[in-house]
Amino acid sequence: MEKALTLYELNCMVAETIDATLARSYWVEAELSEVRENRGHCYMELIEKDGNGNVPVARASAKCWRNVWSVIMPYFVRITGQQVHSGMKLMLQVHAQFHPQYGFSWIVDDINPEFTMGDMMRKRQEIVRRLKEEGVFDLQKELRLPMFASRIAVISSETAAGYGDFCNQLETNEYGFKFHIELFQTVMQGGQVEPGIISALDRINGREEEFDAVVIIRGGGATADLSGFDTLELAENVANFPLPVITGIGHERDESVLDMVAFLRVKTPTAAASFLIDQLAATLARVENAQRTLAEGVRRKLETEKMRLRHFGSHIPVLFSLVRTKQEARLDALFHRLAERMGESLHRSAFHLDALMQQALPPLHLRLSEASHRLEMLDQRVRLLDPSLLLKRGYSITLHNGRAVRSAGELKVGDVITTRFAEGEIESKVDSLR
């Protein structure tokens, strides 16, 4: 029976075989599924997915030792503007290593940043193509910044130096303009960029009427971890936002997709502040120019009207004389017409009165005659009823207390009565009644 090898002996044989057969380095394209740093070393998990980009068809571990990582990583960040992160595609130069104690791994000797730049560019181009197909790529460019834009919603990290610079520039502007700035705090680096900015936009959208524009600023410093600004969902949110969005992410590399779809892209937060100040300054200049134009127009109009008044004033005496003569002649004519019409009216009225008198006299004469005859008859009746005539005929009148006595029943024994005759009267006392 053949003697068995120890595991260490077997692993040493594998290590020798690999060293002999895979002695050189290889360039390989792979996607990072995991990446972490520990004590200056970088540990990666590499995968390759199938044609649909969903199922891994190959997987391997890779390591980059501190002495190499400290050199290639700064260069990679400077070229790409990003740190390596999960989901990023890399072209790595690796060589095989099998350690009897730790097993097999690929050792990274170099990383080609141009390959990653190309992949990033391809992704950006794909996102841009999608946005254009959806018809939203230029929507922000169709918006208009209000002339008096001063209510600004800022999406940034509160501790970012760029945010402080932005606020300071607006507050100390040479024109003394007053800006209302409200910060919507979010993370501006790493994997939380996209959800953080989208959440801030949602909050601003709920208060759309309170703001004139949105400024997204990242601040200065390192330009790493900018991949969060190159996502389709974030670009769609910004492109469809109802307010103008100004980006000042603070990097010099190619534009991010966020920059492309924004209303305006500036390089730094202070440049964004300068743009807002310049906008208000331009508005102020327009207002002052309009004020001068209006004042000059009013002045010219007043001068014209003064000349017209002087012209009219010089003609007023002559015109007044003509008007007075004309009006006097008109009044004379009206007076004569009025006098003639009054005479005609009086003549017609007198004729009418005469006619009425002629019609009224016969009935009046008749009424007067009848009334006179009636008065004569009444006078005769009054004379016939005169008590003095009866007394002259031999009649007398008996009075008691000044009233004529018509019946003995009106008297009682002892009453004093007066008997009046045609000539004189006597008094007597009633002794008895029958």
XYZ file of C-alpha atoms in Angstrom:
434
model
C 0.000 0.000 0.000
C 1.339 3.407 -1.070
C 2.205 5.728 1.783
C -0.325 8.616 2.137
C 0.802 12.237 1.875
C 0.102 14.772 4.509
C -2.131 17.680 3.539
C 0.790 20.032 3.868
C 2.900 17.845 1.541
C 0.057 17.751 -0.998
C -0.435 21.516 -0.847
C 3.302 22.050 -1.304
C 3.188 19.903 -4.457
C 0.263 21.992 -5.754
C 2.166 25.174 -4.953
C 5.260 23.921 -6.809
C 3.160 22.883 -9.800
C 1.412 26.245 -9.963
C 4.701 28.111 -9.599
C 6.120 26.076 -12.448
C 3.158 26.251 -14.827
C 1.618 29.652 -13.982
C 4.746 31.658 -13.380
C 3.769 34.761 -15.338
C 1.090 37.413 -14.747
C -2.240 37.631 -16.622
C -4.621 40.480 -17.414
C -8.177 39.498 -16.539
C -11.561 41.285 -16.766
C -13.893 40.746 -13.829
C -16.589 42.354 -11.727
C -16.172 43.032 -8.015
C -18.828 41.353 -5.911
C -17.096 42.239 -2.618
C -14.161 44.435 -1.648
C -12.642 45.361 1.718
C -9.433 46.780 3.109
C -7.625 45.498 6.195
C -4.326 46.856 7.505
C -3.572 48.414 4.140
C -4.197 45.184 2.196
C -7.197 44.864 -0.163
C -9.267 41.665 -0.364
C -11.572 41.170 -3.348
C -14.145 38.671 -4.558
C -14.213 38.496 -8.369
C -17.086 37.173 -10.467
C -18.046 36.839 -14.111
C -21.747 36.744 -15.030
C -23.483 35.063 -17.947
C -24.607 36.906 -21.073
C -27.769 38.176 -19.362
C -25.695 39.656 -16.571
C -27.510 37.816 -13.805
C -25.943 34.417 -12.959
C -22.213 34.134 -12.038
C -20.385 31.639 -14.230
C -16.988 32.044 -12.522
C -15.780 33.172 -9.122
C -12.367 33.702 -7.522
C -10.656 35.463 -4.609
C -7.950 38.086 -5.124
C -5.603 39.966 -2.855
C -3.527 43.100 -3.296
C -0.781 43.513 -0.763
C -0.239 46.815 0.969
C 3.010 47.706 -0.849
C 1.253 47.420 -4.234
C -2.176 48.708 -3.154
C -0.697 51.932 -1.738
C 0.695 52.715 -5.196
C -1.998 51.639 -7.659
C -5.042 52.795 -5.677
C -4.268 56.580 -5.602
C -3.530 56.482 -9.309
C -6.793 54.643 -10.008
C -8.807 57.224 -8.012
C -7.054 60.127 -9.718
C -7.867 58.776 -13.178
C -11.401 57.455 -12.604
C -12.546 59.773 -9.844
C -13.832 56.761 -7.880
C -12.821 54.277 -5.248
C -13.191 50.616 -6.145
C -16.571 49.338 -5.004
C -18.947 46.416 -5.435
C -20.437 46.193 -8.901
C -17.475 47.899 -10.581
C -15.820 46.207 -13.546
C -12.003 46.040 -13.461
C -9.113 44.885 -15.599
C -6.546 43.455 -13.183
C -3.049 42.099 -13.709
C -2.757 39.027 -11.492
C -0.492 36.097 -10.858
C -1.401 32.793 -9.231
C -0.364 31.930 -5.698
C -1.052 28.797 -3.710
C -0.106 28.888 -0.063
C -0.015 25.538 1.738
C -1.729 27.125 4.746
C -4.179 29.591 3.155
C -4.954 27.982 -0.186
C -5.208 29.467 -3.669
C -5.723 33.133 -4.574
C -4.911 35.548 -7.333
C -2.444 38.247 -6.339
C -3.143 41.654 -7.902
C -0.104 43.371 -9.415
C -1.842 46.236 -11.210
C -5.252 47.667 -12.214
C -5.977 49.355 -15.553
C -8.042 52.515 -14.782
C -8.714 53.176 -18.496
C -10.749 49.956 -18.711
C -12.897 51.048 -15.767
C -13.252 54.509 -17.292
C -14.464 52.899 -20.498
C -16.969 50.765 -18.637
C -18.191 53.781 -16.693
C -18.514 55.725 -19.945
C -20.443 52.858 -21.509
C -22.826 52.791 -18.569
C -23.291 56.561 -18.724
C -23.968 56.395 -22.451
C -26.527 53.645 -21.881
C -28.268 55.723 -19.212
C -28.254 58.791 -21.485
C -29.736 56.713 -24.313
C -32.513 55.484 -22.017
C -33.266 59.016 -20.835
C -33.473 60.324 -24.381
C -35.753 57.463 -25.418
C -38.024 58.327 -22.481
C -38.062 61.962 -23.643
C -36.869 63.370 -20.297
C -33.204 64.135 -20.989
C -33.790 67.835 -21.822
C -36.804 68.527 -19.593
C -34.774 70.550 -17.080
C -33.349 72.725 -19.879
C -36.913 73.742 -20.802
C -37.533 75.235 -17.341
C -37.014 78.912 -16.573
C -35.308 80.178 -13.448
C -37.526 82.872 -11.835
C -36.155 86.405 -12.236
C -36.151 86.913 -8.466
C -34.887 83.435 -7.530
C -33.833 83.721 -3.878
C -35.579 80.784 -2.128
C -33.081 77.960 -2.520
C -33.409 74.322 -1.413
C -29.925 72.843 -0.923
C -29.187 69.113 -1.026
C -25.847 68.466 0.637
C -24.086 67.170 3.698
C -24.335 69.636 6.574
C -20.663 69.162 7.446
C -19.401 69.573 3.890
C -17.003 72.475 3.436
C -18.646 73.231 0.103
C -22.003 73.813 1.795
C -20.425 76.321 4.163
C -18.693 78.088 1.261
C -21.976 78.204 -0.664
C -23.898 79.771 2.246
C -21.109 82.236 3.044
C -20.919 83.417 -0.564
C -24.669 84.075 -0.703
C -24.776 85.819 2.683
C -21.820 88.157 1.954
C -22.681 89.066 -1.649
C -21.649 92.580 -2.652
C -25.192 93.627 -3.597
C -26.725 92.870 -0.202
C -29.255 90.436 -1.703
C -31.154 88.332 0.834
C -31.429 84.603 0.122
C -33.577 82.072 1.963
C -31.568 78.840 2.150
C -32.916 75.566 3.531
C -30.701 72.483 3.789
C -32.027 69.004 3.023
C -29.366 66.874 4.668
C -28.160 63.690 2.980
C -25.045 61.585 2.401
C -23.095 62.740 -0.654
C -20.570 59.884 -0.952
C -20.725 56.140 -1.335
C -23.658 53.868 -1.940
C -26.211 56.120 -0.166
C -25.897 58.982 -2.664
C -28.744 57.877 -4.928
C -31.414 57.066 -2.278
C -30.381 60.058 -0.179
C -30.750 62.612 -2.980
C -34.011 61.059 -4.214
C -35.444 61.221 -0.685
C -34.433 64.892 -0.406
C -36.032 65.667 -3.777
C -39.258 64.011 -2.633
C -39.329 66.210 0.475
C -38.708 69.344 -1.572
C -41.361 68.356 -4.099
C -43.916 68.251 -1.279
C -43.174 71.950 -0.650
C -42.572 72.997 -4.247
C -44.293 76.385 -3.897
C -41.821 77.443 -1.188
C -38.715 77.333 -3.419
C -37.437 78.832 -6.664
C -34.632 76.347 -7.373
C -32.731 73.323 -6.035
C -28.931 73.227 -5.654
C -27.128 69.897 -5.277
C -23.605 70.445 -3.947
C -21.007 67.994 -2.747
C -18.158 70.184 -1.637
C -14.486 70.113 -2.472
C -11.795 67.640 -1.535
C -11.357 64.174 -2.990
C -13.311 63.285 -6.094
C -13.697 59.608 -5.181
C -16.967 57.703 -4.891
C -18.875 59.687 -7.523
C -20.572 56.672 -9.078
C -23.758 57.454 -7.155
C -24.316 60.418 -9.475
C -24.341 58.145 -12.553
C -27.552 56.180 -11.960
C -30.686 55.969 -14.072
C -33.159 56.374 -11.217
C -31.478 59.513 -9.865
C -31.246 61.010 -13.354
C -34.959 60.331 -13.976
C -35.917 62.005 -10.691
C -33.876 65.115 -11.457
C -34.964 65.290 -15.113
C -38.649 65.181 -14.133
C -38.311 67.577 -11.186
C -40.610 70.639 -11.515
C -38.003 73.145 -10.223
C -34.677 74.041 -11.886
C -31.881 71.860 -10.444
C -28.335 73.269 -10.327
C -25.436 70.890 -9.671
C -22.113 71.883 -8.137
C -20.587 68.524 -7.269
C -17.051 69.830 -7.266
C -15.104 67.647 -9.715
C -13.168 68.280 -12.908
C -13.647 64.936 -14.650
C -16.227 64.217 -17.336
C -19.777 65.225 -16.530
C -21.857 62.815 -14.509
C -25.291 61.842 -15.782
C -26.737 64.010 -13.009
C -24.843 66.995 -14.437
C -26.109 66.215 -17.938
C -29.808 66.243 -17.065
C -29.658 69.168 -14.610
C -30.867 72.656 -15.471
C -27.307 73.929 -15.030
C -23.994 72.322 -14.117
C -21.255 74.366 -12.430
C -17.927 73.084 -11.167
C -18.075 74.050 -7.497
C -20.566 75.084 -4.793
C -19.182 78.630 -4.822
C -19.767 78.758 -8.579
C -23.401 77.812 -7.936
C -23.685 80.671 -5.416
C -22.068 83.068 -7.891
C -24.569 82.044 -10.559
C -27.538 82.779 -8.261
C -26.061 86.142 -7.268
C -25.399 87.024 -10.912
C -28.985 86.114 -11.797
C -30.358 88.540 -9.203
C -27.816 91.153 -10.272
C -28.992 90.830 -13.871
C -32.594 91.205 -12.695
C -31.635 94.285 -10.669
C -29.944 95.756 -13.729
C -33.067 95.120 -15.802
C -35.252 96.757 -13.167
C -32.959 99.778 -12.900
C -32.782 100.056 -16.692
C -36.570 99.840 -16.911
C -36.795 102.495 -14.187
C -34.509 104.815 -16.147
C -36.386 104.143 -19.374
C -39.720 104.816 -17.669
C -38.440 108.020 -16.056
C -37.044 109.248 -19.390
C -40.306 108.388 -21.130
C -42.313 110.279 -18.516
C -39.967 113.263 -18.763
C -40.308 113.409 -22.555
C -44.084 113.055 -22.269
C -44.247 115.915 -19.767
C -42.140 118.131 -22.030
C -44.435 117.362 -24.953
C -47.536 118.146 -22.914
C -45.992 121.391 -21.651
C -45.370 122.472 -25.252
C -48.947 121.601 -26.152
C -50.255 123.613 -23.194
C -48.141 126.619 -24.161
C -49.422 126.323 -27.726
C -53.013 126.148 -26.564
C -52.437 128.957 -24.061
C -51.283 131.355 -26.774
C -54.498 130.728 -28.731
C -56.902 130.821 -25.801
C -57.752 134.622 -25.934
C -58.610 134.538 -29.640
C -60.439 131.256 -29.303
C -62.328 132.552 -26.251
C -63.388 135.714 -28.066
C -64.673 133.685 -31.000
C -66.461 131.271 -28.706
C -67.997 134.107 -26.653
C -69.275 135.919 -29.759
C -70.684 132.709 -31.121
C -72.334 131.830 -27.822
C -73.788 135.360 -27.405
C -75.294 135.157 -30.877
C -76.651 131.742 -30.052
C -78.161 133.022 -26.777
C -79.781 136.001 -28.598
C -81.323 133.675 -31.120
C -82.580 131.413 -28.352
C -84.025 134.432 -26.463
C -85.929 135.645 -29.535
C -87.231 132.156 -30.210
C -88.276 131.841 -26.567
C -90.033 135.244 -26.611
C -91.877 134.358 -29.806
C -92.959 131.010 -28.434
C -94.016 132.594 -25.115
C -96.131 135.192 -27.027
C -97.721 132.487 -29.113
C -98.405 130.417 -26.002
C -99.938 133.376 -24.147
C -102.117 134.258 -27.139
C -103.360 130.683 -27.376
C -104.037 130.639 -23.624
C -105.994 133.938 -23.738
C -108.087 132.671 -26.631
C -108.744 129.475 -24.763
C -109.772 131.410 -21.631
C -112.149 133.559 -23.653
C -113.718 130.448 -25.104
C -114.072 128.943 -21.648
C -115.668 132.194 -20.358
C -118.167 132.203 -23.199
C -119.078 128.638 -22.423
C -119.270 129.202 -18.653
C -121.342 132.487 -18.511
C -124.819 131.177 -19.577
C -124.843 128.390 -16.994
C -123.616 130.835 -14.368
C -126.321 133.389 -15.169
C -128.927 130.658 -14.983
C -127.595 129.432 -11.649
C -127.525 132.966 -10.271
C -131.096 133.632 -11.400
C -132.327 130.447 -9.791
C -130.488 131.197 -6.584
C -131.863 134.757 -6.493
C -135.426 133.488 -6.940
C -134.946 130.961 -4.178
C -133.634 133.653 -1.844
C -136.707 135.806 -2.521
C -138.989 132.909 -1.668
C -137.073 132.190 1.538
C -137.247 135.876 2.468
C -140.998 135.889 2.022
C -141.328 132.811 4.194
C -139.098 134.353 6.868
C -141.192 137.549 6.885
C -144.414 135.557 7.176
C -142.998 133.715 10.159
C -141.923 136.922 11.951
C -143.547 136.862 15.490
C -144.058 140.614 15.397
C -146.626 140.231 12.634
C -148.638 137.798 14.765
C -148.471 140.146 17.749
C -149.812 142.985 15.579
C -152.779 140.841 14.677
C -153.742 140.588 18.362
C -151.821 137.486 19.365
C -149.539 137.348 22.438
C -146.589 135.172 23.491
C -146.226 133.686 26.975
C -142.656 133.219 28.157
C -141.279 131.350 31.143
C -137.627 131.813 31.839
C -137.191 133.350 28.363
C -138.733 130.375 26.540
C -142.129 130.309 24.814
C -144.778 128.300 26.670
C -146.721 126.072 24.288
C -148.668 124.015 26.917
C -150.009 124.606 30.425
C -148.342 121.361 31.396
C -145.003 123.119 31.110
C -145.878 125.328 34.149
C -146.535 124.772 37.819
C -148.292 126.814 40.503
C -146.124 129.723 41.624
C -144.218 130.124 38.329
C -143.708 133.679 37.139
C -144.614 134.106 33.511
C -144.238 137.016 31.072
C -146.889 137.820 28.497
C -145.591 139.815 25.496
C -147.989 141.910 23.295
C -147.454 143.955 20.163
C -146.848 146.829 22.455
C -145.474 146.017 25.921
C -145.544 143.002 28.205
C -146.863 141.964 31.672
C -145.743 139.546 34.347
C -148.103 137.280 36.250
C -147.931 134.440 38.748
C -149.642 131.096 38.205
C -152.312 130.498 40.919
C -153.876 127.400 39.485
C -153.600 125.024 36.525
C -156.503 123.517 34.542
